[in-house]
Amino acid sequence: MKCFRTRTVTTLASMALLAALGFGASACTAQSQSPIGSGVEPQAPQLSPDAAPQAAVDVRLGVPPPTATPIQLAWPKPQVDCTIAKCVALTYDDGPGKHTEELLDHFADADAKATLFMLGKNAKSRPEVVIRAAAEGHAIANHTWDHANLRTLSRTKQKAQLDKTASLLRELSDQPVTMMRPPYLAFNDDTVRLGFAVVLQDVNTKDWQTLNTSTTVKKVLDGVRPGSIVLMHDVHKSTVDAAPAILRELNKRGYHMVTVPELLGEPEPNKLHFRQR
Ligand code: NI
């Protein structure tokens, strides 16, 4: 499958980058997508989209022209057309945590995709999970560096929280990190004007309050409708344990479990997104 090969290359690039960042290659646990024997040559990591464009070089000065041009990251073309198909975006906040890989296993078993709104500080301590999630086709998004209440911060401090996180997530995932969800769902006008697509939800499971697997399953299945964005937290074992039943039932109901960019198309920046229109 073409997408898989692309992802494998992406994984390799990310792994190389991880090593370059000093995280240590042994941290990588990308499962069945071992590069060994895949026949695909590793490629250099792509430049992040906000890298400064290469300045024009005056060849008269004897400076060689750049050999590579910056590559703009873009969301891959959706595999499902959610303007026709019945889609839902299952989203998870606050990770990556110690249960996130188990969640990824459940999604892999169901051939489903999630959107993970990650904290920068957690991505820094579990970079291999970010790499694996991105390699397996999940969308990586921004949930600030350390779960800041953005409503209490100046515009400059809000931007610093989001930019630092986006930069790390972009390096690890090789994805455009264009979406954010504010912690506590707390934001103000400044938050919406920082260049990110602000992704909220239309189904709030409040899984962190109940910490109960069957209640979380019921909240999702009772609340979901075509085009929904469902909010959960992958740092809770009870929520991760809810995934198999949720995925099984949604599949039975004919839903495609897609990422937010697949659901919405290219998520529009400086706008609030609650669900598919
Ligand atoms: Ni949160």
XYZ file of C-alpha atoms and ligand atoms in Angstrom:
278
model
C 0.000 0.000 0.000
C 1.464 3.294 -1.079
C 0.580 5.148 2.077
C 2.297 2.498 4.199
C 5.549 2.843 2.310
C 5.413 6.589 2.620
C 4.838 6.222 6.317
C 7.760 3.824 6.605
C 10.052 6.353 5.037
C 8.602 8.972 7.315
C 9.321 6.746 10.286
C 12.901 6.324 9.224
C 13.311 10.021 8.813
C 11.821 10.564 12.233
C 14.051 7.908 13.761
C 17.105 9.532 12.269
C 15.912 12.811 13.628
C 15.235 11.314 17.031
C 18.811 10.088 17.180
C 20.015 13.477 16.029
C 17.987 15.107 18.780
C 19.755 12.896 21.275
C 16.742 10.846 22.296
C 18.576 7.624 21.461
C 17.574 5.225 18.718
C 16.814 2.493 21.220
C 13.732 4.435 22.227
C 12.107 3.578 18.910
C 9.514 0.850 19.033
C 7.841 1.196 15.672
C 6.415 -2.293 15.505
C 5.935 -4.262 12.343
C 7.217 -1.471 10.151
C 10.836 -2.444 10.518
C 12.930 -0.690 7.931
C 15.240 -3.668 7.664
C 14.770 -5.411 4.371
C 12.015 -3.043 3.335
C 14.067 -1.969 0.360
C 13.319 1.658 1.070
C 16.280 3.898 1.510
C 16.164 6.214 4.511
C 15.737 9.835 3.597
C 16.864 12.954 5.353
C 14.301 14.482 7.690
C 12.065 17.039 6.042
C 12.458 20.635 7.021
C 9.736 22.029 9.182
C 7.304 24.301 7.351
C 8.237 27.327 9.394
C 11.931 26.975 8.675
C 13.260 30.147 7.144
C 13.285 29.894 3.364
C 16.752 29.581 1.881
C 18.038 33.017 0.992
C 19.005 33.583 -2.599
C 22.690 32.850 -2.935
C 24.942 35.113 -4.939
C 27.045 32.658 -6.931
C 29.573 35.403 -7.658
C 30.632 35.137 -4.050
C 31.503 31.526 -4.622
C 28.834 30.235 -2.283
C 27.303 27.060 -3.683
C 23.575 27.142 -4.253
C 21.469 25.080 -1.842
C 21.111 21.483 -2.936
C 17.738 20.968 -1.327
C 14.664 23.134 -1.244
C 12.474 23.164 1.867
C 9.594 20.737 1.660
C 6.282 22.027 2.900
C 4.505 19.475 5.048
C 0.890 18.889 4.204
C -1.792 16.577 5.445
C -1.997 13.455 3.290
C -4.997 13.057 1.054
C -7.775 11.420 3.073
C -8.356 7.732 2.384
C -12.068 8.199 3.035
C -14.278 10.937 1.610
C -16.111 12.093 4.733
C -18.358 14.370 2.707
C -19.994 11.139 1.538
C -19.035 8.459 4.072
C -20.179 8.338 7.704
C -17.150 9.487 9.710
C -16.237 10.207 13.314
C -13.036 11.620 14.791
C -12.021 10.052 18.097
C -9.609 12.379 19.863
C -7.443 11.914 22.930
C -5.840 14.640 25.066
C -2.959 14.925 27.532
C -0.663 12.150 26.294
C 1.486 10.556 25.322
C 1.271 8.563 28.544
C 2.051 5.075 29.729
C -1.184 3.661 28.220
C -0.949 5.356 24.824
C 0.817 2.470 23.083
C -1.949 0.149 24.222
C -4.450 2.559 22.670
C -2.470 2.492 19.437
C -2.627 -1.318 19.507
C -6.439 -1.186 19.779
C -6.653 1.278 16.895
C -4.307 -0.837 14.780
C -6.471 -3.912 15.427
C -9.537 -1.983 14.237
C -7.741 -0.265 11.336
C -8.957 3.022 12.823
C -7.270 6.413 13.151
C -7.223 8.816 16.090
C -6.151 12.379 16.709
C -3.826 12.842 19.673
C -3.636 16.264 21.318
C -0.306 15.965 23.068
C 1.486 17.910 25.754
C 4.962 18.984 24.711
C 6.498 17.861 27.985
C 4.989 14.382 27.598
C 6.140 14.132 23.987
C 9.617 15.027 25.168
C 9.646 12.191 27.684
C 8.021 9.636 25.313
C 9.207 10.649 21.825
C 8.982 7.076 20.553
C 5.220 7.113 21.083
C 4.824 10.270 19.006
C 6.872 8.698 16.232
C 4.889 5.474 16.324
C 1.516 7.243 16.381
C 2.441 9.404 13.408
C 3.887 6.437 11.509
C 0.634 4.550 11.996
C -1.390 7.353 10.445
C -2.769 9.106 13.504
C -2.870 12.893 13.541
C -0.649 14.666 16.051
C -1.933 17.907 17.535
C -1.045 20.500 20.145
C -2.346 20.652 23.725
C 0.267 23.174 25.014
C 3.593 22.327 26.640
C 2.457 21.702 30.208
C -1.335 21.899 30.240
C -1.434 25.629 30.707
C -4.682 27.455 31.273
C -4.342 29.731 28.265
C -7.084 32.054 29.447
C -4.774 33.211 32.252
C -1.788 33.917 29.971
C -0.749 36.862 27.819
C -0.828 36.407 24.074
C 2.971 36.103 24.058
C 2.961 33.370 26.674
C 0.150 31.503 24.937
C 2.121 31.605 21.705
C 5.267 30.359 23.458
C 3.354 27.385 24.933
C 1.980 26.411 21.542
C 5.035 27.149 19.397
C 7.446 25.184 21.589
C 5.100 22.201 21.535
C 4.387 22.448 17.807
C 8.080 22.571 17.025
C 8.859 19.369 18.940
C 5.778 17.522 17.649
C 6.570 18.527 14.086
C 10.133 17.292 14.359
C 9.040 13.960 15.818
C 5.959 13.321 13.712
C 6.956 14.812 10.365
C 3.402 16.142 10.210
C 2.039 19.650 9.991
C 1.038 20.498 13.557
C -1.734 22.905 12.711
C -4.392 21.927 15.233
C -4.619 22.725 18.914
C -7.076 22.077 21.709
C -6.877 24.335 24.756
C -6.468 22.572 28.114
C -9.609 22.791 30.259
C -11.266 23.958 27.015
C -10.264 27.389 28.325
C -9.308 29.998 25.758
C -9.832 33.610 24.746
C -9.728 35.692 21.593
C -5.913 35.650 21.559
C -5.893 31.827 21.513
C -8.010 31.738 18.388
C -5.719 34.159 16.555
C -2.424 32.334 16.986
C -2.578 30.588 13.632
C -3.836 27.202 14.809
C -7.113 25.491 14.045
C -8.802 25.331 17.447
C -10.396 21.900 17.664
C -13.060 21.466 20.329
C -15.672 18.696 20.402
C -19.345 17.941 20.157
C -19.154 14.827 22.361
C -17.441 15.389 25.709
C -17.165 12.055 27.509
C -15.805 13.584 30.753
C -13.920 10.331 31.070
C -11.500 11.955 33.536
C -14.358 12.476 35.972
C -15.890 9.017 35.900
C -12.729 6.976 35.201
C -15.112 4.194 34.308
C -14.739 2.108 31.156
C -18.393 1.229 30.580
C -19.545 4.799 31.288
C -17.039 6.114 28.745
C -18.196 3.571 26.149
C -21.833 4.597 26.761
C -21.059 8.350 26.586
C -19.414 7.901 23.197
C -22.032 5.603 21.724
C -24.975 7.668 23.026
C -23.493 10.978 21.872
C -21.947 10.179 18.527
C -23.492 11.140 15.209
C -21.996 11.397 11.730
C -19.308 14.111 11.738
C -18.751 14.065 15.503
C -15.507 14.980 17.245
C -15.274 12.971 20.473
C -13.095 14.114 23.391
C -11.325 11.534 25.582
C -7.995 11.251 27.441
C -5.444 8.544 26.673
C -3.685 9.044 30.021
C -6.464 7.091 31.752
C -6.381 3.294 31.634
C -10.199 3.218 31.930
C -10.439 5.211 28.687
C -7.899 3.085 26.842
C -9.813 -0.008 27.960
C -12.972 1.516 26.456
C -11.464 1.703 22.968
C -12.121 -1.880 21.763
C -15.860 -1.721 22.548
C -16.180 1.779 21.079
C -14.355 0.834 17.881
C -16.279 -2.434 17.501
C -19.696 -0.788 17.869
C -18.898 2.230 15.681
C -17.638 -0.139 13.020
C -20.880 -2.106 13.306
C -22.827 1.147 12.842
C -20.921 1.829 9.627
C -18.640 4.615 10.834
C -15.148 5.311 9.541
C -12.907 6.305 12.443
C -10.770 9.041 10.892
C -8.418 11.816 11.964
C -9.689 15.367 12.397
C -8.014 16.542 9.144
C -9.702 13.676 7.311
C -13.039 14.634 8.865
C -12.797 18.386 8.294
C -10.521 18.605 5.291
C -7.559 20.906 5.873
C -8.528 22.331 9.296
C -8.929 26.071 8.911
C -6.632 28.142 11.167
C -7.898 30.842 13.543
C -11.281 29.151 13.731
C -13.172 27.008 16.221
C -14.097 23.519 15.048
C -16.709 21.547 16.978
C -17.662 18.909 14.413
C -17.930 18.350 10.697
C -20.377 20.803 9.187
Ni -6.098 18.321 28.802
